[in-house]
Coordinates of C-alpha atoms in Angstrom, one line a residue:
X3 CA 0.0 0.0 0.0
X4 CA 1.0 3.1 -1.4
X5 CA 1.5 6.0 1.6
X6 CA 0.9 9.4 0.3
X7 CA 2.7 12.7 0.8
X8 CA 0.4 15.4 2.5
X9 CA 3.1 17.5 4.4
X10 CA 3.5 20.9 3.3
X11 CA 6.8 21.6 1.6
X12 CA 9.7 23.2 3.3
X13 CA 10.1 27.3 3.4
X14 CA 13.5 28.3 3.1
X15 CA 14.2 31.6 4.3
X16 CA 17.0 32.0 2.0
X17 CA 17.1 34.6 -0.6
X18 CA 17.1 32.9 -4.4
X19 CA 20.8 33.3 -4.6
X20 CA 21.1 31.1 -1.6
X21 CA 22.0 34.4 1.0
X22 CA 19.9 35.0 4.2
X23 CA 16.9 37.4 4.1
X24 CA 17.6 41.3 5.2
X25 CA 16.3 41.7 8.4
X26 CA 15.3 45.1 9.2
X27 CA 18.1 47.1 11.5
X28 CA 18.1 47.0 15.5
X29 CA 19.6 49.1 18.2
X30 CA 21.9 48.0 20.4
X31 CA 19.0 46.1 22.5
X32 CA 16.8 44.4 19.7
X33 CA 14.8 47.1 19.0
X34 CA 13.9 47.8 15.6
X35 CA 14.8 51.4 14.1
X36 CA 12.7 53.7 12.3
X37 CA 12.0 52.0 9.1
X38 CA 10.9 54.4 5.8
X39 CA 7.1 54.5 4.4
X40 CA 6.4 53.7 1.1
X41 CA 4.3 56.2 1.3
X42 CA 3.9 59.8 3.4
X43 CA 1.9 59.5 6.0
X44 CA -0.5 62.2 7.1
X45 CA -0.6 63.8 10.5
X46 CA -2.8 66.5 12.7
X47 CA -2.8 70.1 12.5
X48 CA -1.0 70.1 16.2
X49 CA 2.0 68.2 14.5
X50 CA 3.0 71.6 13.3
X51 CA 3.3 72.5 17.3
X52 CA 5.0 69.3 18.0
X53 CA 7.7 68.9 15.6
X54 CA 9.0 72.3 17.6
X55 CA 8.7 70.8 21.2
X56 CA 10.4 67.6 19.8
X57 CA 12.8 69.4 18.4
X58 CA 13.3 71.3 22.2
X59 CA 13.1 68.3 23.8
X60 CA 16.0 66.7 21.5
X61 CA 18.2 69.8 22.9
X62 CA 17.2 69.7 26.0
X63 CA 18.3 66.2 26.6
X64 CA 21.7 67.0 25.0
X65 CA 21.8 70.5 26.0
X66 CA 25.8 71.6 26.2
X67 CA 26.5 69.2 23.5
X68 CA 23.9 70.9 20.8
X69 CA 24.7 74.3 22.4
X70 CA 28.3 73.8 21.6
X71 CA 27.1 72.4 17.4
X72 CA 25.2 75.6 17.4
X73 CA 27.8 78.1 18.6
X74 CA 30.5 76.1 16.0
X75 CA 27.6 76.3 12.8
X76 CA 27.4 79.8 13.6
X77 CA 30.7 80.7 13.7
X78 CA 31.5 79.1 10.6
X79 CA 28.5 80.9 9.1
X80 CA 29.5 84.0 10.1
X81 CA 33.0 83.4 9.0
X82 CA 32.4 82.4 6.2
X83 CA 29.5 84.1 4.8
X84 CA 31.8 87.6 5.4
X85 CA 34.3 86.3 2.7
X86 CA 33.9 86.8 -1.0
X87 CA 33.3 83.6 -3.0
X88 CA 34.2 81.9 0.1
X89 CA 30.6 82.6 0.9
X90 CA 29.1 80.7 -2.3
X91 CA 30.8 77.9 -0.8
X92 CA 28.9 78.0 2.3
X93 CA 25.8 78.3 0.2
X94 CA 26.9 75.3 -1.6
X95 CA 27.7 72.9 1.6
X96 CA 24.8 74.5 3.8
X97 CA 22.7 71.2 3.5
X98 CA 25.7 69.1 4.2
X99 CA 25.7 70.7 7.9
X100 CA 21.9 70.6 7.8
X101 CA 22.5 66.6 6.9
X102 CA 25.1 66.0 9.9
X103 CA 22.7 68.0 12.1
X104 CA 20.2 65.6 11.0
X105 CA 22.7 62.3 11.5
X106 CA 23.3 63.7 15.1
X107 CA 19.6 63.9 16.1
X108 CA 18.8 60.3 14.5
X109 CA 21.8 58.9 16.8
X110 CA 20.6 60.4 20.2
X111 CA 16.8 59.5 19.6
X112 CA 17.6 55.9 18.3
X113 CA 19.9 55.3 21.7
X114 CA 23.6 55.8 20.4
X115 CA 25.6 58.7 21.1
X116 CA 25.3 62.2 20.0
X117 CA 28.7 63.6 19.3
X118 CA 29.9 66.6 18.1
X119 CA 31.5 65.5 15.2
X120 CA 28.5 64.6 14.0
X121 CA 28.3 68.4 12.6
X122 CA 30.5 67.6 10.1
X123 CA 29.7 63.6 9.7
X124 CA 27.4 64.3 6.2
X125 CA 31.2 65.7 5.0
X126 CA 32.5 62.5 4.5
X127 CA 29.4 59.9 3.8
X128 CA 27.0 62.5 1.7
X129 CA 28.6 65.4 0.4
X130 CA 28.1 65.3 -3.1
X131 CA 24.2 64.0 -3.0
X132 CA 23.8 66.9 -1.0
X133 CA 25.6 69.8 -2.9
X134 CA 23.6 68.3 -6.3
X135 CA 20.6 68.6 -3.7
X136 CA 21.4 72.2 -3.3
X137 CA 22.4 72.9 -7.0
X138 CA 18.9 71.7 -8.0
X139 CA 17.3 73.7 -5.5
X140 CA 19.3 76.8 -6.5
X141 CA 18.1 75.8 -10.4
X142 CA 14.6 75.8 -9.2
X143 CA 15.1 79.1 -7.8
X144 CA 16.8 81.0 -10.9
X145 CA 13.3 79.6 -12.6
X146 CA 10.7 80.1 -10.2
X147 CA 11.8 83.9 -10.0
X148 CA 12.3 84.5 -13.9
X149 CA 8.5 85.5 -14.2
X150 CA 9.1 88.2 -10.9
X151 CA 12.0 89.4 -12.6
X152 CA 9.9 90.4 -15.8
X153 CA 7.1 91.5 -13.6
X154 CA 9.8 93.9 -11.9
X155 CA 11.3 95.0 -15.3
X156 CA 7.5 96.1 -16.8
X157 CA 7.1 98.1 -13.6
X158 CA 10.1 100.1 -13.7
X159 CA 9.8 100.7 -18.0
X160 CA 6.0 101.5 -16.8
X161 CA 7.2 103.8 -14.1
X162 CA 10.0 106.0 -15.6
X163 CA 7.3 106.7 -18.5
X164 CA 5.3 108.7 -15.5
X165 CA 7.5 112.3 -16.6
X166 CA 7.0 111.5 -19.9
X167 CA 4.7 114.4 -21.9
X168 CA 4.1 112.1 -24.7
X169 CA 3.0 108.9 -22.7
X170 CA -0.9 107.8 -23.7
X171 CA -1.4 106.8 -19.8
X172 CA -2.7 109.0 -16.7
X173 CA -0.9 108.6 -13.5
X174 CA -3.9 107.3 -12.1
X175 CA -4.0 104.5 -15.1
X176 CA -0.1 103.9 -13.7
X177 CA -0.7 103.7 -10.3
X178 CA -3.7 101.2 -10.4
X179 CA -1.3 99.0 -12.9
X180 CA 1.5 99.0 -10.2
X181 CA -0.3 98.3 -7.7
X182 CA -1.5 95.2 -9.8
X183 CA 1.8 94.2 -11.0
X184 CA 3.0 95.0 -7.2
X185 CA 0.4 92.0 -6.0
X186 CA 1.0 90.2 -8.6
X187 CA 4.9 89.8 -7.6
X188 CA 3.8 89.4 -4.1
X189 CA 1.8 86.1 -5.4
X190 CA 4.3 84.8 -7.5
X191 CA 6.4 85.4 -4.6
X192 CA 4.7 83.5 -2.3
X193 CA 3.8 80.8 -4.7
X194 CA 7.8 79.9 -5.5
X195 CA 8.4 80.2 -1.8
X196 CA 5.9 77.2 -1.0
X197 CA 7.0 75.3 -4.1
X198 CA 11.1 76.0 -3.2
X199 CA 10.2 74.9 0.7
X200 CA 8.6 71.6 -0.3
X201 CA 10.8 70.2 -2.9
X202 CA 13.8 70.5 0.1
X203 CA 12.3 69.9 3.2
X204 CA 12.3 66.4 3.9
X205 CA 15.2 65.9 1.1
X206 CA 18.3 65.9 3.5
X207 CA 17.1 63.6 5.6
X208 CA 15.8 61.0 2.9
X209 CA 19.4 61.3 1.3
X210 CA 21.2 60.8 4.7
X211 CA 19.3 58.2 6.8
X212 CA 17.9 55.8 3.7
X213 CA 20.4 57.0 0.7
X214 CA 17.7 58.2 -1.4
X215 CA 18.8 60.2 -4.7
X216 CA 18.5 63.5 -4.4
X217 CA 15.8 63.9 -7.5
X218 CA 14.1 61.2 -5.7
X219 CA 14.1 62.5 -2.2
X220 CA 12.9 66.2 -3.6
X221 CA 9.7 63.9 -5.3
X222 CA 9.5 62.1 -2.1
X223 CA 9.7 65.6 -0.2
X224 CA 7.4 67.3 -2.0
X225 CA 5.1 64.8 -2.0
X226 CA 5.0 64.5 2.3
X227 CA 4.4 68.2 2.2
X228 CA 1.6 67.9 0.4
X229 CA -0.1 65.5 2.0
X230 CA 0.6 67.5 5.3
X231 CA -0.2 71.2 4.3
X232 CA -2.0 72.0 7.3
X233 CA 0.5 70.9 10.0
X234 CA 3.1 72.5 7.9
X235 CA 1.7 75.6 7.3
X236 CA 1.2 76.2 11.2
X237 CA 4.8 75.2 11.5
X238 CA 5.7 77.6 9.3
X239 CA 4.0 80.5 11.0
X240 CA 5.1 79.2 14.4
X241 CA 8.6 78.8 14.4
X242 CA 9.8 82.2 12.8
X243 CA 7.1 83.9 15.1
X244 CA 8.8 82.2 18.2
X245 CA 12.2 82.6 17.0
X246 CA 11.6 86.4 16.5
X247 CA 10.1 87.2 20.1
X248 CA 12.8 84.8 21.9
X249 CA 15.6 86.6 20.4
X250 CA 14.2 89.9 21.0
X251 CA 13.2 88.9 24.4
X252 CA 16.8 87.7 25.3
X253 CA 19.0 90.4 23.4
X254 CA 20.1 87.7 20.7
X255 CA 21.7 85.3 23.2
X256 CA 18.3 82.6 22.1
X257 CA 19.5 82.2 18.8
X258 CA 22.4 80.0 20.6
X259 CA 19.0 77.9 21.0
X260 CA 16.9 78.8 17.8
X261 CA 19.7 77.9 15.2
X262 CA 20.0 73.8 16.3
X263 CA 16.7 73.7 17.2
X264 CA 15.3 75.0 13.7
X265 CA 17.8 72.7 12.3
X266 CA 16.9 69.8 14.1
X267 CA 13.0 70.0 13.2
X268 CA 14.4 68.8 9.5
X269 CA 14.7 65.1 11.8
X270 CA 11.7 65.5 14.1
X271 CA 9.5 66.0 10.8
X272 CA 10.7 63.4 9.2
X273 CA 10.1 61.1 11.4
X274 CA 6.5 62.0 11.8
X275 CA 5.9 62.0 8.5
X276 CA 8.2 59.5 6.7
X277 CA 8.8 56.5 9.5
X278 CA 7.2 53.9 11.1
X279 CA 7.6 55.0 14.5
X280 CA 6.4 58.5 14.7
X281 CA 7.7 60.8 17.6
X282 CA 4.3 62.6 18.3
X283 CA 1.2 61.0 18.9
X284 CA -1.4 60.0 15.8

């Protein structure tokens, strides 16, 4: 008598090339780390509030340390942004500080330690994903101000016509027109602003923490800003407004504070946003 086979076959958990699988990284105690979304997720208003008392919360725990990366950035900003050409350079490695910045946050909130080389750290593993990141950016710019620039150039032929005997239009026909073209500029203004802020913001860390090319991190960027335009767009009332009265208040000594914390809201967004384990609550 014939016995027949029923048992399920094996599963290998070998890859087809005969390597084990990728298991998703851990911490130092098993924990899994903050893996990336395949797609944005989208928060609450109040996550505009929270990605600043994360970001406070970061420094607080860490306080001399970031004090100490702020006081360095800002030297070397100050340095270096007072030297011709020299300050074009600056410009062109601004987002490889804003990248180490970024590194530096990840490694305290994920359990290993924040040091304070870690300002410099994107210098030698991402420097030139993030100067093409900026070159784009500064691309985008040049073309998102071209129609401002023309609107500016009517104006001023429209304007010095004003003395002109001969002209065929009243100064009450040219003032209504600048006042258009005026609003106008202010909305074109406004409009690149929005469009230059979401194709960068969450593009440094995408490029540092998961590798992502930087065309592909400014699609992934601006698609998690628009899926979050409210929480963003109180962030970005917010944090200027409280950056302006703190350093009034404290006779410039809180942008010692301001500068890393701004900085480090690039990482607190992120992962909100972008990861699996979200710092504030959803």
């Amino acid at each position: 008598m014939s016995i027949s086979n029923n048992s399920s076959p094996n599963v290998s958990l070998q890859k087809s090339n005969g390597l084990p699988p990728e298991l998703p990284p851990t911490d130092d105690y098993g924990q899994l780390l903050p893996q990336l979304l395949s797609e944005p997720r989208a928060g609450r208003v109040g996550w505009g509030v929270s990605w600043i008392t994360n970001a406070l919360s970061i420094f607080k725990d860490n306080f001399l340390l970031w004090l100490g990366i702020g006081v360095v950035y800002l030297i070397i900003a100050m340095v270096m942004s007072a030297m011709p050409i020299i300050n074009f350079v600056f410009s062109l490695i601004s987002f490889v500080f804003v990248g180490g910045i970024i590194k530096g946050a990840d490694a305290q909130v994920t359990g290993k330690e924040l040091r304070f080389d870690h300002l410099f750290s994107a210098f030698s593993t991402h420097l030139l994903p993030l100067i093409v990141l900026f070159v784009l950016y500064m691309a985008a710019l040049i073309i998102a101000f071209i129609p401002i620039g023309i609107i500016l150039i009517v104006v001023s032929h429209v304007m010095g016509g004003i003395g002109n005997v001969d002209s065929m239009m009243t100064a009450e026909q040219i003032g209504a027109g600048s006042i258009i073209a005026i609003l106008l500029v202010l909305l074109f203004s406004m409009i690149a602003f929005f469009f230059l802020f979401v194709m960068v913001w969450f593009a440094p860390a995408l490029i540092v923490l998961h590798n992502i090319a930087p065309t592909e991190a400014m699609k992934m960027s601006v698609k998690g800003c628009l899926k979050n335009i409210l929480p963003l767009f109180v962030f970005s009332l917010l944090l200027p407004l409280l950056a302006l009265l703190s350093i009034l208040f404290t006779l410039g000594f809180a942008i010692l504070v301001v500068v890393p914390v701004g900085m480090i809201t690039y990482y607190t967004s992120y992962r909100d946003v972008w990861t699996d384990q979200p710092l504030s609550d959803i």
